[in-house]
mmCIF file of C-alpha atoms in Angstrom:
data_model
loop_
_atom_site.group_PDB
_atom_site.id
_atom_site.type_symbol
_atom_site.label_atom_id
_atom_site.label_comp_id
_atom_site.label_asym_id
_atom_site.label_seq_id
_atom_site.Cartn_x
_atom_site.Cartn_y
_atom_site.Cartn_z
ATOM 1 C CA UNK A 1 -0.021 -0.046 0.036
ATOM 2 C CA UNK A 2 1.142 3.440 -0.688
ATOM 3 C CA UNK A 3 2.509 5.821 1.915
ATOM 4 C CA UNK A 4 -0.307 7.866 3.655
ATOM 5 C CA UNK A 5 -0.497 11.480 2.689
ATOM 6 C CA UNK A 6 -0.890 12.179 6.499
ATOM 7 C CA UNK A 7 -0.129 9.887 9.475
ATOM 8 C CA UNK A 8 -0.408 10.486 13.153
ATOM 9 C CA UNK A 9 1.101 7.855 15.348
ATOM 10 C CA UNK A 10 0.527 7.744 19.038
ATOM 11 C CA UNK A 11 0.068 11.613 19.223
ATOM 12 C CA UNK A 12 -0.357 13.131 22.619
ATOM 13 C CA UNK A 13 -1.295 16.723 23.145
ATOM 14 C CA UNK A 14 -2.061 18.525 26.538
ATOM 15 C CA UNK A 15 -2.342 22.000 27.749
ATOM 16 C CA UNK A 16 -1.654 23.570 31.080
ATOM 17 C CA UNK A 17 -4.893 25.027 32.519
ATOM 18 C CA UNK A 18 -4.723 26.750 35.869
ATOM 19 C CA UNK A 19 -1.902 24.529 36.936
ATOM 20 C CA UNK A 20 -3.551 21.287 35.818
ATOM 21 C CA UNK A 21 -2.629 19.301 32.724
ATOM 22 C CA UNK A 22 -5.665 19.001 30.328
ATOM 23 C CA UNK A 23 -5.096 15.996 28.044
ATOM 24 C CA UNK A 24 -6.670 16.505 24.621
ATOM 25 C CA UNK A 25 -5.010 13.838 22.602
ATOM 26 C CA UNK A 26 -3.876 10.717 24.293
ATOM 27 C CA UNK A 27 -1.940 8.468 21.818
ATOM 28 C CA UNK A 28 -4.131 9.158 18.784
ATOM 29 C CA UNK A 29 -3.497 7.206 15.578
ATOM 30 C CA UNK A 30 -4.810 8.278 12.201
ATOM 31 C CA UNK A 31 -4.016 7.670 8.598
ATOM 32 C CA UNK A 32 -5.220 9.506 5.480
ATOM 33 C CA UNK A 33 -4.365 8.613 1.881
ATOM 34 C CA UNK A 34 -4.388 10.695 -1.220
ATOM 35 C CA UNK A 35 -7.823 11.101 -3.018
ATOM 36 C CA UNK A 36 -9.647 10.221 0.242
ATOM 37 C CA UNK A 37 -12.039 12.578 2.150
ATOM 38 C CA UNK A 38 -12.526 11.919 5.820
ATOM 39 C CA UNK A 39 -15.200 13.737 7.986
ATOM 40 C CA UNK A 40 -14.055 14.492 11.576
ATOM 41 C CA UNK A 41 -17.253 14.487 13.742
ATOM 42 C CA UNK A 42 -17.113 15.268 17.462
ATOM 43 C CA UNK A 43 -18.776 17.616 19.872
ATOM 44 C CA UNK A 44 -17.253 20.981 20.707
ATOM 45 C CA UNK A 45 -14.423 20.676 23.138
ATOM 46 C CA UNK A 46 -13.524 17.166 22.090
ATOM 47 C CA UNK A 47 -10.286 18.306 20.407
ATOM 48 C CA UNK A 48 -11.158 18.589 16.739
ATOM 49 C CA UNK A 49 -9.245 21.890 16.342
ATOM 50 C CA UNK A 50 -6.275 20.504 18.244
ATOM 51 C CA UNK A 51 -6.112 17.433 15.950
ATOM 52 C CA UNK A 52 -6.175 19.704 12.931
ATOM 53 C CA UNK A 53 -3.472 22.025 14.359
ATOM 54 C CA UNK A 54 -1.244 19.211 15.137
ATOM 55 C CA UNK A 55 -1.935 17.430 11.770
ATOM 56 C CA UNK A 56 -1.268 20.796 10.023
ATOM 57 C CA UNK A 57 1.988 21.364 11.827
ATOM 58 C CA UNK A 58 0.691 24.388 13.513
ATOM 59 C CA UNK A 59 1.323 22.764 16.801
ATOM 60 C CA UNK A 60 3.878 20.167 17.889
ATOM 61 C CA UNK A 61 2.546 17.140 19.720
ATOM 62 C CA UNK A 62 3.919 16.442 23.184
ATOM 63 C CA UNK A 63 4.327 12.796 22.228
ATOM 64 C CA UNK A 64 4.202 10.595 19.118
ATOM 65 C CA UNK A 65 4.943 11.529 15.531
ATOM 66 C CA UNK A 66 3.266 13.300 12.622
ATOM 67 C CA UNK A 67 4.208 12.218 9.117
ATOM 68 C CA UNK A 68 3.377 14.332 5.998
ATOM 69 C CA UNK A 69 3.992 12.607 2.759
ATOM 70 C CA UNK A 70 6.090 10.032 4.608
ATOM 71 C CA UNK A 71 8.352 12.603 6.294
ATOM 72 C CA UNK A 72 8.593 12.619 10.114
ATOM 73 C CA UNK A 73 8.024 16.298 11.214
ATOM 74 C CA UNK A 74 8.363 16.463 15.082
ATOM 75 C CA UNK A 75 12.203 16.865 15.025
ATOM 76 C CA UNK A 76 12.339 19.147 12.036
ATOM 77 C CA UNK A 77 13.752 22.628 12.387
ATOM 78 C CA UNK A 78 11.103 25.447 12.490
ATOM 79 C CA UNK A 79 12.005 26.587 8.840
ATOM 80 C CA UNK A 80 11.725 23.005 7.518
ATOM 81 C CA UNK A 81 8.283 22.662 9.162
ATOM 82 C CA UNK A 82 7.194 26.018 7.784
ATOM 83 C CA UNK A 83 8.264 25.035 4.276
ATOM 84 C CA UNK A 84 6.642 21.611 4.462
ATOM 85 C CA UNK A 85 3.370 23.109 5.708
ATOM 86 C CA UNK A 86 3.478 25.915 3.022
ATOM 87 C CA UNK A 87 3.998 23.427 0.262
ATOM 88 C CA UNK A 88 2.249 20.335 1.296
ATOM 89 C CA UNK A 89 -0.785 21.425 3.420
ATOM 90 C CA UNK A 90 -3.731 23.638 2.610
ATOM 91 C CA UNK A 91 -6.208 25.097 5.246
ATOM 92 C CA UNK A 92 -9.787 26.157 4.997
ATOM 93 C CA UNK A 93 -11.529 27.556 7.983
ATOM 94 C CA UNK A 94 -15.055 28.428 8.972
ATOM 95 C CA UNK A 95 -14.352 32.087 8.234
ATOM 96 C CA UNK A 96 -12.707 32.537 4.887
ATOM 97 C CA UNK A 97 -9.876 34.853 6.075
ATOM 98 C CA UNK A 98 -9.557 36.452 2.721
ATOM 99 C CA UNK A 99 -7.536 39.708 2.556
ATOM 100 C CA UNK A 100 -10.176 42.469 2.035
ATOM 101 C CA UNK A 101 -7.859 44.884 0.152
ATOM 102 C CA UNK A 102 -7.108 42.215 -2.539
ATOM 103 C CA UNK A 103 -9.333 40.773 -5.435
ATOM 104 C CA UNK A 104 -10.339 37.117 -5.516
ATOM 105 C CA UNK A 105 -7.613 36.231 -7.994
ATOM 106 C CA UNK A 106 -4.980 38.175 -6.023
ATOM 107 C CA UNK A 107 -5.924 36.327 -2.770
ATOM 108 C CA UNK A 108 -5.229 33.103 -4.645
ATOM 109 C CA UNK A 109 -1.994 34.386 -6.289
ATOM 110 C CA UNK A 110 -0.447 35.554 -2.997
ATOM 111 C CA UNK A 111 0.444 32.189 -1.424
ATOM 112 C CA UNK A 112 1.825 30.934 -4.769
ATOM 113 C CA UNK A 113 4.155 34.024 -5.077
ATOM 114 C CA UNK A 114 5.282 33.576 -1.518
ATOM 115 C CA UNK A 115 6.159 30.078 -2.445
ATOM 116 C CA UNK A 116 8.250 31.282 -5.382
ATOM 117 C CA UNK A 117 5.914 31.232 -8.404
ATOM 118 C CA UNK A 118 6.202 34.011 -10.815
ATOM 119 C CA UNK A 119 3.343 36.611 -11.017
ATOM 120 C CA UNK A 120 2.346 35.222 -14.499
ATOM 121 C CA UNK A 121 2.300 31.508 -13.207
ATOM 122 C CA UNK A 122 0.374 32.447 -10.148
ATOM 123 C CA UNK A 123 -2.204 34.398 -12.112
ATOM 124 C CA UNK A 124 -2.594 31.559 -14.651
ATOM 125 C CA UNK A 125 -3.116 29.017 -11.864
ATOM 126 C CA UNK A 126 -5.533 31.342 -10.004
ATOM 127 C CA UNK A 127 -7.592 31.958 -13.074
ATOM 128 C CA UNK A 128 -7.845 28.135 -13.759
ATOM 129 C CA UNK A 129 -8.988 27.412 -10.165
ATOM 130 C CA UNK A 130 -11.539 30.232 -10.387
ATOM 131 C CA UNK A 131 -12.870 28.868 -13.640
ATOM 132 C CA UNK A 132 -13.014 25.355 -12.213
ATOM 133 C CA UNK A 133 -14.986 26.555 -9.208
ATOM 134 C CA UNK A 134 -17.435 28.457 -11.390
ATOM 135 C CA UNK A 135 -15.981 31.897 -10.383
ATOM 136 C CA UNK A 136 -14.263 33.014 -13.593
ATOM 137 C CA UNK A 137 -16.379 36.208 -13.734
ATOM 138 C CA UNK A 138 -15.614 37.115 -10.112
ATOM 139 C CA UNK A 139 -11.841 37.229 -10.113
ATOM 140 C CA UNK A 140 -11.390 41.056 -9.998
ATOM 141 C CA UNK A 141 -14.122 41.390 -7.218
ATOM 142 C CA UNK A 142 -12.937 42.045 -3.689
ATOM 143 C CA UNK A 143 -14.274 39.729 -0.818
ATOM 144 C CA UNK A 144 -16.871 42.314 0.345
ATOM 145 C CA UNK A 145 -18.413 42.165 -3.185
ATOM 146 C CA UNK A 146 -18.779 38.328 -3.037
ATOM 147 C CA UNK A 147 -21.426 36.251 -1.415
ATOM 148 C CA UNK A 148 -20.558 33.909 1.550
ATOM 149 C CA UNK A 149 -20.455 30.901 -0.746
ATOM 150 C CA UNK A 150 -18.328 32.677 -3.371
ATOM 151 C CA UNK A 151 -15.881 33.764 -0.448
ATOM 152 C CA UNK A 152 -15.493 30.251 0.748
ATOM 153 C CA UNK A 153 -14.923 28.855 -2.801
ATOM 154 C CA UNK A 154 -12.108 31.496 -3.222
ATOM 155 C CA UNK A 155 -10.614 30.378 0.164
ATOM 156 C CA UNK A 156 -10.665 26.780 -1.160
ATOM 157 C CA UNK A 157 -8.909 27.869 -4.329
ATOM 158 C CA UNK A 158 -6.355 29.671 -2.272
ATOM 159 C CA UNK A 159 -5.870 26.643 -0.025
ATOM 160 C CA UNK A 160 -5.172 24.359 -3.096
ATOM 161 C CA UNK A 161 -3.170 26.784 -5.146
ATOM 162 C CA UNK A 162 0.261 25.442 -4.250
ATOM 163 C CA UNK A 163 -0.735 21.980 -5.055
ATOM 164 C CA UNK A 164 -0.613 20.486 -1.454
ATOM 165 C CA UNK A 165 -0.978 16.799 -0.799
ATOM 166 C CA UNK A 166 -3.102 17.382 2.272
ATOM 167 C CA UNK A 167 -6.154 19.720 2.783
ATOM 168 C CA UNK A 168 -7.363 20.418 6.266
ATOM 169 C CA UNK A 169 -10.762 22.171 6.793
ATOM 170 C CA UNK A 170 -12.418 23.284 10.076
ATOM 171 C CA UNK A 171 -16.164 23.793 9.667
ATOM 172 C CA UNK A 172 -15.844 25.072 6.099
ATOM 173 C CA UNK A 173 -19.563 25.306 5.617
ATOM 174 C CA UNK A 174 -20.464 26.264 9.203
ATOM 175 C CA UNK A 175 -21.670 29.810 8.432
ATOM 176 C CA UNK A 176 -23.447 28.998 5.243
ATOM 177 C CA UNK A 177 -27.113 28.093 4.520
ATOM 178 C CA UNK A 178 -27.866 24.519 3.577
ATOM 179 C CA UNK A 179 -28.071 25.187 -0.131
ATOM 180 C CA UNK A 180 -24.771 27.242 -0.222
ATOM 181 C CA UNK A 181 -23.047 24.740 2.025
ATOM 182 C CA UNK A 182 -23.940 22.013 -0.571
ATOM 183 C CA UNK A 183 -22.467 24.138 -3.393
ATOM 184 C CA UNK A 184 -19.154 24.666 -1.445
ATOM 185 C CA UNK A 185 -19.121 21.030 -0.498
ATOM 186 C CA UNK A 186 -19.474 19.981 -4.094
ATOM 187 C CA UNK A 187 -16.731 22.334 -5.144
ATOM 188 C CA UNK A 188 -14.350 20.965 -2.507
ATOM 189 C CA UNK A 189 -15.263 17.400 -3.392
ATOM 190 C CA UNK A 190 -14.692 18.046 -7.028
ATOM 191 C CA UNK A 191 -11.132 19.377 -6.380
ATOM 192 C CA UNK A 192 -10.325 16.351 -4.153
ATOM 193 C CA UNK A 193 -11.378 13.992 -6.916
ATOM 194 C CA UNK A 194 -9.629 15.886 -9.561
ATOM 195 C CA UNK A 195 -6.257 16.290 -7.788
ATOM 196 C CA UNK A 196 -5.936 13.374 -5.511
ATOM 197 C CA UNK A 197 -5.881 15.507 -2.445
ATOM 198 C CA UNK A 198 -6.052 13.910 1.025
ATOM 199 C CA UNK A 199 -8.878 15.815 2.854
ATOM 200 C CA UNK A 200 -9.744 15.904 6.522
ATOM 201 C CA UNK A 201 -12.784 18.028 7.248
ATOM 202 C CA UNK A 202 -14.186 18.844 10.738
ATOM 203 C CA UNK A 203 -17.880 19.315 10.334
ATOM 204 C CA UNK A 204 -21.167 19.141 12.385
ATOM 205 C CA UNK A 205 -23.059 18.642 9.126
ATOM 206 C CA UNK A 206 -24.021 15.064 9.134
ATOM 207 C CA UNK A 207 -25.576 15.033 5.540
ATOM 208 C CA UNK A 208 -22.333 16.254 4.202
ATOM 209 C CA UNK A 209 -20.294 13.930 6.303
ATOM 210 C CA UNK A 210 -22.382 10.981 4.989
ATOM 211 C CA UNK A 211 -21.128 11.773 1.506
ATOM 212 C CA UNK A 212 -17.408 11.442 2.426
ATOM 213 C CA UNK A 213 -15.311 8.291 2.151
ATOM 214 C CA UNK A 214 -14.840 7.760 5.865
ATOM 215 C CA UNK A 215 -16.066 9.308 9.207
ATOM 216 C CA UNK A 216 -14.013 9.421 12.292
ATOM 217 C CA UNK A 217 -14.667 10.874 15.787
ATOM 218 C CA UNK A 218 -12.627 11.623 19.048
ATOM 219 C CA UNK A 219 -13.268 9.595 22.092
ATOM 220 C CA UNK A 220 -11.002 9.901 25.268
ATOM 221 C CA UNK A 221 -8.277 11.511 23.243
ATOM 222 C CA UNK A 222 -8.248 8.777 20.532
ATOM 223 C CA UNK A 223 -9.347 8.850 16.775
ATOM 224 C CA UNK A 224 -12.114 6.323 16.439
ATOM 225 C CA UNK A 225 -13.527 5.085 13.079
ATOM 226 C CA UNK A 226 -17.360 5.351 12.779
ATOM 227 C CA UNK A 227 -19.747 3.182 10.692
#
């Protein structure tokens, strides 16, 4: 079997709270392969965001190892982790976090230019993504001129612009009405299928979760498969 795009092995993560240790992850194991979409379903406070932060190299675990594309990351230098995160991991959040002073196409171009792409290359890639997501006519619009669903589709395009192997999403449809949420999910799913992305999506939307390849939850600090 191929190497997982993302693998957590015996991952532990705790926080100090008023002098006490609050254990969030307690030896969690999880594997995610390219082209696979997994829904992370758990109540608030169970540790979904912590799991995504550790998986996305935004936080280091206190124990265990995180592999991205087969590379062990815990002992990497900070600049190596930053480079790996920039190139191999895309993020989509509940709030789109688009830069308001830039147009949709410029928001998608920026991470590419930071990664070393030329302005022309970044522009071409951004235009392709906007067209793929049905937003070709909206590229010059700033975020305030876009609907909520359009803003979130731009955020998805920005997250995948550098061609990452892993996409992590935290409640990406949480602020949207059901019809718009469905459009955004379909756009996200289409990109996963077209590019072979490995995708982990934290969501409370059970209807959308049912359409993904796998469903997992967090129980007592462990990742548990559902179904």
